Amino acid sequence: MESLPKPLLKIMPQLMLQQVMCSALEIIINKALSLNINSNEQLNNLEQKTLAVKLAELGFPLCFSISDCKVLVTKLIDRADCTITTSIKTLRELKKEQHLTELIKQDKLDVEGDIKIAQYFASLAETMDIDWQTELAKHIGDVATHKLVQFSKLVKGKIDFASEQIQADASEYLVHEKQLVVTKSQINHFNQAVTAVNMQTEQVENRINQLFDNLRIKT
Amino acid sequence: MSSQEQNHQENNRNAENTTHFGYKTVDKDDKVSMVASVFHSVAAQYDVMNDLMSFGIHRLWKRFTIDASGVRPGNTVLDLAGGTGDLTAKFSQLVGREGKVILADINSSMLNVGRDKLRDRGLVQNIEYVQANAQYLPFEDNTFDIVTIAFGLRNVTDKDMALRSIYRVLKPGGRLLVLEFSKPEHELVNKAYDFYSFNILPKIGELVAKDGDSYQYLAESIRMHPDQETLKSMMNDAGFEQTSFKNLTGGVVALHKGYKF
Ligand SMILES: C[S@@+](CC[C@H](N)C(=O)[O-])C[C@H]1O[C@@H](n2cnc3c(N)ncnc32)[C@H](O)[C@@H]1O
């Protein structure tokens, strides 16, 4: 998808479509969260934290803030703890073998700020497992629900995959690019070093004991 | 003194002591109580009527205001003429436990409806309720990061005085957001809007809230409110800097913003 049509972008502020979109997202996400009993702990980690997502096609940021286990969707970019800049196109093209770091290097995706916040949000999105079919049918009837569910399965697939990628690749990014996290091989290396020091200490101890023994024999 | 001069002086004195209540010219002292009786009378039905009359669009106007406020966790916010607290509710969530929101209104009935509504929603931790007149704000100088007044300013008797009072209580770097009905940009919208406000709106008021007069006042007060440019220069006169406005829904409503530095 290219950017939204120019006339639409122009008229969006007048019709306040941005606010309509934020409002709809807020309702859907909070509904999903209210059905998910496991999300509260994750939400507590994110109290008053904000993730901003800037999608090139949209022309305005979507900011997700957490307050008292609820999600608020605004355009308040100044309060963002972490900002992801990318495009719907990139998210669509996201292939299994493509990594976050690659996209960053190709300038297709940029992460600014505290990447842990993005990870928390991504894992929260993963836990939102809801029976849309039943929930929607209650409101809009079976036929409409069937059509919507088919469509949203397609979208959900994309989102699930994107959040998986963000989760998996964020840790890789932390390790290689920012060198913030200790890797398994670094731990092994450290363990080996500790073992070596241990052995050396034992040797020194033996040596000292020997010296003491020698001294005792002489006196 | 000639009789002409006498007349002129008399007129001046009248102009000083009078103001508009909708299209009527009334004594300044009387306007406060007349506005009070309007809002005492509409308080209970206020939220339902707001949704009905604006087709729910007032929620989007308010969202736009929040988006423009730049609110951050820990901020202190004054929602002036806050009525039933729509903006307060959002701000309360966005400033978090470290922050504070004060819902101030001159009218006890509106404040009570607001307090009950917000408590029912579980919003209790960081909200205070203060009965206050926008012209004489009972707060220390330099208290607030943000002051908002949504659909309130046109009901205030002395708007310049209220703007100066708001300026005083804002912190340096703080900002004022005025959300208010304004002048539609296009003549066609203006005509449609006039027809709606004077023919349909009071009827809805009569039917639903059994109170056509209050909604007639609403329509008239909107027309008497200063247009975009006038309000902007009033804000400048009160000391605000970098003042600007954004028209919403074709100028039916405008959001004015100004900073204190
Ligand atoms: C139309 S309501 C707006 C309420 C709310 N801000 C909203 O947007 O839904 C106007 C409010 O202004 C209040 N008001 C009128 N004159 C005032 C004054 N001088 N000082 C403070 N509040 C005032 C009224 O009591 C009323 O609650």
Coordinates of C-alpha atoms and ligand atoms in Angstrom, one line a residue:
Chain A
M1 CA 0.0 0.0 0.0
E2 CA 1.3 3.4 -0.9
S3 CA 0.6 6.4 1.4
L4 CA -3.1 7.3 1.9
P5 CA -4.5 9.3 -1.0
K6 CA -3.5 13.0 -0.7
P7 CA -7.1 14.4 -0.6
L8 CA -7.8 12.0 2.2
L9 CA -4.7 13.0 4.1
K10 CA -5.7 16.6 3.7
I11 CA -9.3 16.2 4.9
M12 CA -8.4 13.9 7.8
P13 CA -7.8 16.7 10.3
Q14 CA -11.1 18.4 9.3
L15 CA -13.1 15.2 9.7
M16 CA -11.0 14.2 12.6
L17 CA -10.5 10.8 11.2
Q18 CA -7.3 10.5 13.2
Q19 CA -9.3 10.9 16.4
V20 CA -11.9 8.4 15.1
M21 CA -9.1 5.9 14.4
C22 CA -7.5 6.4 17.9
S23 CA -10.9 6.1 19.5
A24 CA -11.8 2.9 17.7
L25 CA -8.4 1.3 18.4
E26 CA -8.8 2.2 22.1
I27 CA -12.2 0.6 22.3
I28 CA -11.0 -2.6 20.5
I29 CA -7.8 -3.0 22.5
N30 CA -9.4 -2.4 25.9
K31 CA -12.2 -4.8 25.1
A32 CA -9.6 -7.4 24.2
L33 CA -7.6 -6.7 27.3
S34 CA -10.7 -6.9 29.5
L35 CA -11.3 -10.4 28.2
N36 CA -7.7 -11.5 29.0
I37 CA -7.2 -12.2 32.6
N38 CA -3.5 -12.7 32.2
S39 CA -2.7 -9.3 31.0
N40 CA -2.7 -7.3 34.2
E41 CA 0.8 -8.2 35.3
Q42 CA 2.2 -7.1 32.0
L43 CA 0.1 -3.9 32.1
N44 CA 1.5 -3.1 35.6
N45 CA 5.0 -3.1 34.1
L46 CA 3.9 -0.5 31.6
E47 CA 2.1 1.9 33.9
Q48 CA 2.3 5.4 32.5
K49 CA 4.6 4.2 29.7
T50 CA 4.0 5.1 26.1
L51 CA 4.9 3.4 22.8
A52 CA 4.7 5.5 19.7
V53 CA 4.3 3.9 16.3
K54 CA 5.0 6.1 13.3
L55 CA 3.7 4.5 10.1
A56 CA 4.8 6.3 7.0
E57 CA 1.5 5.8 5.2
L58 CA -0.6 7.2 8.1
G59 CA 1.1 10.6 8.4
F60 CA 0.5 10.9 12.2
P61 CA 1.8 8.9 15.1
L62 CA -0.2 6.4 17.1
C63 CA 0.8 6.5 20.7
F64 CA -0.2 3.8 23.1
S65 CA -0.1 4.8 26.8
I66 CA -1.0 2.6 29.7
S67 CA -2.9 3.9 32.7
D68 CA -4.4 1.7 35.4
C69 CA -4.4 -1.4 33.2
K70 CA -6.1 0.5 30.4
V71 CA -4.7 1.5 27.0
L72 CA -5.1 5.1 25.8
V73 CA -4.5 5.7 22.2
T74 CA -3.5 9.3 21.4
K75 CA -1.2 11.4 19.2
L76 CA 0.9 12.6 22.2
I77 CA 4.3 11.8 20.7
D78 CA 6.2 14.0 23.2
R79 CA 5.5 11.5 26.0
A80 CA 6.8 8.4 24.1
D81 CA 9.3 6.2 25.9
C82 CA 10.0 4.3 22.7
T83 CA 9.2 5.2 19.2
I84 CA 9.1 2.8 16.3
T85 CA 9.2 4.4 12.9
T86 CA 8.4 2.1 9.9
S87 CA 5.7 1.6 7.3
I88 CA 2.8 -0.7 6.7
K89 CA 4.7 -1.7 3.6
T90 CA 7.7 -2.9 5.6
L91 CA 5.5 -4.8 8.1
R92 CA 3.8 -6.5 5.2
E93 CA 7.0 -7.5 3.6
L94 CA 8.4 -8.8 6.8
K95 CA 9.7 -12.2 6.0
K96 CA 10.7 -14.9 8.6
E97 CA 14.3 -14.7 7.7
Q98 CA 14.4 -10.9 7.8
H99 CA 15.6 -9.6 11.1
L100 CA 14.9 -6.4 12.9
T101 CA 18.5 -5.4 12.8
E102 CA 18.5 -5.8 9.0
L103 CA 15.5 -3.6 8.6
I104 CA 17.2 -1.0 10.9
K105 CA 20.4 -1.1 8.8
Q106 CA 18.3 -0.7 5.6
D107 CA 16.6 2.4 7.2
K108 CA 13.2 0.6 6.9
L109 CA 12.6 0.6 10.6
D110 CA 13.9 2.7 13.4
V111 CA 13.6 2.2 17.1
E112 CA 14.3 5.2 19.3
G113 CA 14.3 5.2 23.1
D114 CA 13.8 2.3 25.5
I115 CA 13.4 -0.8 23.4
K116 CA 12.3 -2.8 26.4
I117 CA 9.0 -0.9 26.3
A118 CA 8.5 -2.1 22.7
Q119 CA 9.2 -5.7 23.9
Y120 CA 6.7 -5.4 26.7
F121 CA 4.1 -4.1 24.3
A122 CA 4.8 -6.8 21.8
S123 CA 4.4 -9.6 24.4
L124 CA 1.2 -7.9 25.6
A125 CA -0.1 -8.0 22.0
E126 CA 0.7 -11.7 21.9
T127 CA -1.3 -12.6 24.9
M128 CA -4.4 -11.0 23.5
D129 CA -6.0 -14.2 22.4
I130 CA -9.7 -13.6 22.1
D131 CA -12.6 -15.4 20.6
W132 CA -13.6 -12.6 18.2
Q133 CA -16.2 -14.8 16.6
T134 CA -18.3 -15.1 19.7
E135 CA -17.6 -11.5 20.9
L136 CA -18.6 -10.0 17.6
A137 CA -21.6 -12.1 16.9
K138 CA -23.1 -10.8 20.1
H139 CA -23.0 -7.3 18.6
I140 CA -23.4 -7.5 14.9
G141 CA -24.9 -10.9 14.0
D142 CA -23.5 -14.1 12.4
V143 CA -23.1 -13.2 8.7
A144 CA -21.3 -9.9 9.3
T145 CA -19.2 -11.6 11.9
H146 CA -18.1 -14.4 9.6
K147 CA -16.9 -11.8 7.0
L148 CA -15.2 -9.7 9.6
V149 CA -13.5 -12.6 11.2
Q150 CA -12.1 -13.9 7.9
F151 CA -10.7 -10.4 7.3
S152 CA -9.3 -10.0 10.8
K153 CA -7.7 -13.4 10.7
L154 CA -5.6 -12.1 7.8
V155 CA -4.7 -9.0 9.7
K156 CA -4.1 -10.9 12.9
G157 CA -1.7 -13.2 11.2
K158 CA 0.3 -10.2 10.1
I159 CA 0.2 -8.6 13.5
D160 CA 1.2 -11.8 15.3
F161 CA 4.1 -12.3 13.0
A162 CA 5.2 -8.7 13.4
S163 CA 5.1 -8.9 17.2
E164 CA 7.0 -12.2 17.1
Q165 CA 9.6 -10.6 15.0
I166 CA 9.8 -7.6 17.2
Q167 CA 10.2 -9.8 20.3
A168 CA 12.7 -12.2 18.8
D169 CA 14.7 -9.5 17.0
A170 CA 14.6 -7.0 19.8
S171 CA 16.7 -9.3 22.0
E172 CA 19.1 -9.8 19.1
Y173 CA 19.2 -6.1 18.6
L174 CA 20.0 -5.5 22.3
V175 CA 22.8 -8.0 22.2
H176 CA 24.6 -7.1 19.0
E177 CA 23.8 -3.5 18.3
K178 CA 23.5 -2.0 21.8
Q179 CA 25.6 -4.7 23.6
L180 CA 23.3 -4.3 26.6
V181 CA 22.5 -8.0 27.3
V182 CA 24.8 -10.9 28.2
T183 CA 24.6 -13.7 25.7
K184 CA 24.9 -17.4 26.5
S185 CA 28.4 -17.7 25.0
Q186 CA 29.4 -14.7 27.1
I187 CA 28.1 -16.5 30.2
N188 CA 30.0 -19.7 29.1
H189 CA 33.1 -17.7 28.7
F190 CA 32.7 -16.1 32.1
N191 CA 32.0 -19.6 33.7
Q192 CA 35.2 -20.9 32.1
A193 CA 37.1 -18.0 33.5
V194 CA 35.7 -18.6 36.9
T195 CA 36.6 -22.3 36.8
A196 CA 40.1 -21.4 35.7
V197 CA 40.5 -19.0 38.6
N198 CA 39.2 -21.6 40.9
M199 CA 41.7 -24.2 39.7
Q200 CA 44.5 -21.6 40.1
T201 CA 43.4 -20.8 43.6
E202 CA 43.4 -24.5 44.5
Q203 CA 46.9 -24.8 43.1
V204 CA 48.1 -21.8 45.1
E205 CA 46.5 -23.3 48.2
N206 CA 48.2 -26.6 47.7
R207 CA 51.5 -24.9 47.1
I208 CA 51.1 -22.9 50.4
N209 CA 50.1 -26.0 52.3
Q210 CA 53.2 -27.7 50.9
L211 CA 55.4 -24.8 52.0
F212 CA 53.9 -24.9 55.5
D213 CA 54.5 -28.7 55.6
N214 CA 58.1 -28.1 54.5
L215 CA 58.5 -25.4 57.2
R216 CA 57.1 -27.7 59.9
I217 CA 59.5 -30.6 58.9
K218 CA 62.5 -28.2 59.0
T219 CA 61.6 -26.8 62.5
Chain B
M1 CA -23.4 69.3 29.9
S2 CA -25.5 69.0 26.7
S3 CA -28.2 66.5 26.6
Q4 CA -26.2 64.7 23.8
E5 CA -23.2 64.4 26.1
Q6 CA -25.4 63.2 28.9
N7 CA -26.9 60.5 26.7
H8 CA -23.4 59.4 25.6
Q9 CA -22.2 59.1 29.2
E10 CA -25.3 57.2 30.1
N11 CA -24.7 54.8 27.2
N12 CA -21.1 54.3 28.2
R13 CA -22.1 53.5 31.8
N14 CA -24.6 51.0 30.4
A15 CA -22.0 49.4 28.2
E16 CA -19.7 49.0 31.2
N17 CA -22.3 47.4 33.3
T18 CA -24.0 45.2 30.8
T19 CA -23.1 42.1 28.8
H20 CA -24.8 39.6 26.6
F21 CA -26.9 36.7 27.8
G22 CA -27.4 35.0 24.4
Y23 CA -29.0 37.8 22.3
K24 CA -30.3 39.7 25.3
T25 CA -28.4 42.6 26.9
V26 CA -28.4 42.1 30.6
D27 CA -26.7 43.6 33.7
K28 CA -23.3 42.0 34.3
D29 CA -24.3 41.1 37.8
D30 CA -27.3 39.3 36.5
K31 CA -25.5 37.2 33.9
V32 CA -23.8 35.0 36.5
S33 CA -27.0 33.9 38.0
M34 CA -28.8 33.5 34.7
V35 CA -26.0 31.2 33.4
A36 CA -26.1 29.4 36.7
S37 CA -29.8 28.7 36.3
V38 CA -29.2 27.4 32.8
F39 CA -26.6 24.9 34.0
H40 CA -28.4 23.9 37.2
S41 CA -31.3 23.1 34.9
V42 CA -29.4 21.1 32.3
A43 CA -26.8 19.4 34.6
A44 CA -28.6 16.0 35.0
Q45 CA -29.2 15.6 31.3
Y46 CA -26.0 17.4 30.1
D47 CA -24.1 14.3 28.9
V48 CA -27.0 12.7 27.0
M49 CA -27.8 16.0 25.4
N50 CA -24.2 16.7 24.4
D51 CA -24.1 13.3 22.5
L52 CA -27.4 13.9 21.0
M53 CA -26.9 17.4 19.8
S54 CA -23.5 17.0 18.4
F55 CA -24.0 13.5 17.1
G56 CA -21.2 12.4 19.4
I57 CA -18.7 14.7 17.7
H58 CA -18.0 16.6 20.9
R59 CA -16.0 13.5 22.0
L60 CA -13.7 13.9 18.9
W61 CA -13.3 17.6 19.6
K62 CA -12.2 16.8 23.1
R63 CA -9.8 14.1 21.9
F64 CA -8.3 16.7 19.6
T65 CA -7.8 19.0 22.6
I66 CA -6.1 16.2 24.6
D67 CA -3.8 15.4 21.6
A68 CA -2.9 19.1 21.3
S69 CA -2.2 19.5 25.0
G70 CA 1.1 17.7 25.1
V71 CA 0.2 16.3 28.6
R72 CA 2.8 14.2 30.3
P73 CA 2.9 12.0 33.3
G74 CA 3.3 14.1 36.5
N75 CA 1.6 17.2 35.0
T76 CA -0.8 19.4 37.0
V77 CA -3.8 20.3 34.9
L78 CA -6.8 22.6 35.5
D79 CA -10.0 21.7 33.6
L80 CA -11.8 25.0 34.0
A81 CA -15.6 25.2 33.5
G82 CA -15.0 21.4 33.4
G83 CA -18.7 20.6 34.1
T84 CA -19.3 16.9 33.9
G85 CA -15.5 16.2 33.6
D86 CA -15.0 14.6 30.1
L87 CA -11.6 16.2 29.8
T88 CA -10.7 15.6 33.4
A89 CA -11.3 11.9 32.9
K90 CA -8.8 11.7 30.1
F91 CA -6.2 14.0 31.8
S92 CA -6.5 12.0 35.0
Q93 CA -5.4 8.8 33.2
L94 CA -2.7 10.6 31.3
V95 CA -1.0 12.4 34.2
G96 CA -0.9 9.3 36.3
R97 CA -0.4 9.0 40.1
E98 CA 2.4 11.5 40.2
G99 CA 0.2 14.2 38.5
K100 CA -3.0 16.0 39.5
V101 CA -6.1 17.3 37.8
I102 CA -8.4 19.9 39.2
L103 CA -11.9 20.0 37.9
A104 CA -13.2 23.6 38.5
D105 CA -16.6 24.9 37.7
I106 CA -18.8 27.7 39.0
N107 CA -21.8 25.5 39.2
S108 CA -22.3 23.0 42.0
S109 CA -24.9 20.9 40.1
M110 CA -22.5 20.4 37.2
L111 CA -19.6 19.6 39.6
N112 CA -21.8 17.1 41.4
V113 CA -22.7 15.3 38.2
G114 CA -19.1 15.3 37.2
R115 CA -17.8 14.0 40.6
D116 CA -20.4 11.1 40.6
K117 CA -19.6 10.2 37.0
L118 CA -15.8 10.1 37.5
R119 CA -16.1 8.2 40.8
D120 CA -18.3 5.6 39.1
R121 CA -15.5 5.1 36.5
G122 CA -13.0 4.5 39.4
L123 CA -11.2 7.8 38.7
V124 CA -10.5 9.0 42.2
Q125 CA -6.8 9.1 42.9
N126 CA -5.6 12.3 41.4
I127 CA -8.7 14.5 40.9
E128 CA -9.7 17.4 43.0
Y129 CA -13.0 19.3 42.7
V130 CA -13.2 23.1 43.2
Q131 CA -16.1 25.4 42.8
A132 CA -14.6 28.5 41.3
N133 CA -15.3 31.4 39.0
A134 CA -12.9 31.6 36.0
Q135 CA -12.5 35.3 36.6
Y136 CA -11.2 34.9 40.2
L137 CA -9.3 31.6 40.2
P138 CA -8.5 30.6 43.8
F139 CA -5.0 29.2 43.0
E140 CA -1.5 30.3 43.6
D141 CA 0.4 32.0 40.7
N142 CA 2.4 29.5 38.5
T143 CA 0.5 26.4 39.5
F144 CA -0.5 24.6 36.4
D145 CA 1.2 23.0 33.4
I146 CA -2.0 23.0 31.4
V147 CA -5.3 24.9 31.7
T148 CA -8.2 23.9 29.5
I149 CA -11.6 25.5 29.1
A150 CA -14.0 23.6 26.9
F151 CA -17.3 25.2 25.9
G152 CA -17.0 27.4 29.0
L153 CA -15.5 30.7 28.0
R154 CA -18.6 32.0 26.2
N155 CA -20.6 31.7 29.4
V156 CA -18.1 33.7 31.4
T157 CA -19.2 37.3 32.0
D158 CA -15.8 39.0 31.7
K159 CA -13.8 36.9 29.3
D160 CA -10.7 39.2 29.4
M161 CA -10.6 39.0 33.1
A162 CA -10.9 35.2 33.0
L163 CA -8.0 35.0 30.5
R164 CA -5.8 37.1 32.7
S165 CA -6.7 35.0 35.7
I166 CA -5.8 31.8 33.8
Y167 CA -2.5 33.4 32.7
R168 CA -1.6 34.1 36.3
V169 CA -2.1 30.5 37.5
L170 CA -0.2 28.9 34.6
K171 CA 3.4 28.0 35.1
P172 CA 6.0 29.6 32.8
G173 CA 6.1 27.2 29.9
G174 CA 2.5 26.2 30.6
R175 CA -0.3 26.4 28.0
L176 CA -3.9 27.3 27.7
L177 CA -6.3 25.4 25.4
V178 CA -9.7 27.0 24.7
L179 CA -12.2 24.7 22.9
E180 CA -15.2 26.7 21.9
F181 CA -17.8 27.1 19.3
S182 CA -16.7 29.6 16.6
K183 CA -17.4 30.9 13.2
P184 CA -17.8 28.4 10.4
E185 CA -15.4 29.0 7.5
H186 CA -17.9 28.6 4.7
E187 CA -21.1 30.5 4.2
L188 CA -23.0 27.3 3.3
V189 CA -21.9 25.6 6.5
N190 CA -22.8 28.7 8.4
K191 CA -26.4 28.7 7.0
A192 CA -26.9 25.0 7.7
Y193 CA -25.5 25.4 11.1
D194 CA -27.8 28.4 11.8
F195 CA -30.8 26.4 10.7
Y196 CA -29.8 23.5 12.9
S197 CA -29.0 25.6 16.0
F198 CA -32.1 27.8 15.9
N199 CA -34.7 25.4 14.6
I200 CA -33.7 21.9 15.6
L201 CA -31.5 22.3 18.6
P202 CA -34.1 24.1 20.9
K203 CA -36.7 21.5 19.8
I204 CA -34.5 18.6 20.8
G205 CA -33.9 20.5 24.1
E206 CA -37.6 20.9 24.6
L207 CA -38.4 17.3 23.7
V208 CA -35.6 15.5 25.5
A209 CA -34.6 17.8 28.4
K210 CA -38.0 19.6 28.6
D211 CA -36.0 22.8 28.5
G212 CA -36.2 24.7 25.2
D213 CA -35.1 28.0 26.7
S214 CA -31.7 26.8 27.9
Y215 CA -30.9 25.4 24.4
Q216 CA -32.1 28.7 22.8
Y217 CA -29.6 30.4 25.1
L218 CA -27.0 27.9 24.0
A219 CA -27.5 28.7 20.3
E220 CA -27.6 32.5 20.9
S221 CA -24.5 32.5 23.1
I222 CA -22.6 30.6 20.4
R223 CA -23.3 33.4 17.9
M224 CA -22.3 36.1 20.3
H225 CA -19.0 34.5 21.1
P226 CA -15.9 36.2 19.6
D227 CA -14.8 34.7 16.3
Q228 CA -11.4 33.0 15.8
E229 CA -9.2 36.0 15.2
T230 CA -10.9 38.1 17.9
L231 CA -10.4 35.4 20.6
K232 CA -6.8 35.0 19.5
S233 CA -6.1 38.7 20.0
M234 CA -7.9 38.6 23.3
M235 CA -5.5 35.9 24.3
N236 CA -2.6 38.0 23.2
D237 CA -3.9 41.0 25.2
A238 CA -4.0 38.8 28.3
G239 CA -0.3 38.1 27.8
F240 CA -0.3 34.7 26.0
E241 CA 2.4 34.1 23.4
Q242 CA 2.6 31.9 20.3
T243 CA -1.2 32.0 20.1
S244 CA -2.8 29.9 17.4
F245 CA -6.0 28.2 16.5
K246 CA -7.2 25.2 14.6
N247 CA -10.7 25.0 13.1
L248 CA -12.6 21.8 13.6
T249 CA -15.6 20.6 11.7
G250 CA -15.3 23.5 9.3
G251 CA -14.9 26.1 12.0
V252 CA -18.1 25.2 13.9
V253 CA -15.6 24.7 16.7
A254 CA -12.1 26.1 17.1
L255 CA -9.3 25.1 19.4
H256 CA -7.2 28.1 20.5
K257 CA -3.8 27.6 22.1
G258 CA -1.4 30.0 23.8
Y259 CA 1.7 29.8 26.0
K260 CA 2.9 31.6 29.0
F261 CA 6.7 32.1 29.0
Ligands
LIG1 C1 -21.3 23.8 28.2 S1 -20.6 23.5 29.8 C2 -19.1 22.7 29.4 C3 -18.7 21.6 30.3 C4 -17.4 20.8 29.9 N1 -16.2 21.6 29.9 C5 -17.6 20.1 28.6 O1 -16.9 20.4 27.6 O2 -18.5 19.2 28.5 C6 -20.1 25.0 30.4 C7 -19.7 25.1 31.8 O3 -19.1 26.3 32.2 C8 -19.4 26.6 33.5 N2 -19.3 28.0 33.8 C9 -20.0 29.1 33.3 N3 -19.5 30.2 33.8 C10 -18.4 30.0 34.5 C11 -17.4 30.8 35.2 N4 -17.5 32.1 35.2 N5 -16.4 30.1 35.8 C12 -16.3 28.8 35.8 N6 -17.2 28.0 35.1 C13 -18.2 28.6 34.5 C14 -20.9 26.1 33.6 O4 -21.3 25.9 35.0 C15 -20.8 24.8 32.8 O5 -20.5 23.7 33.6

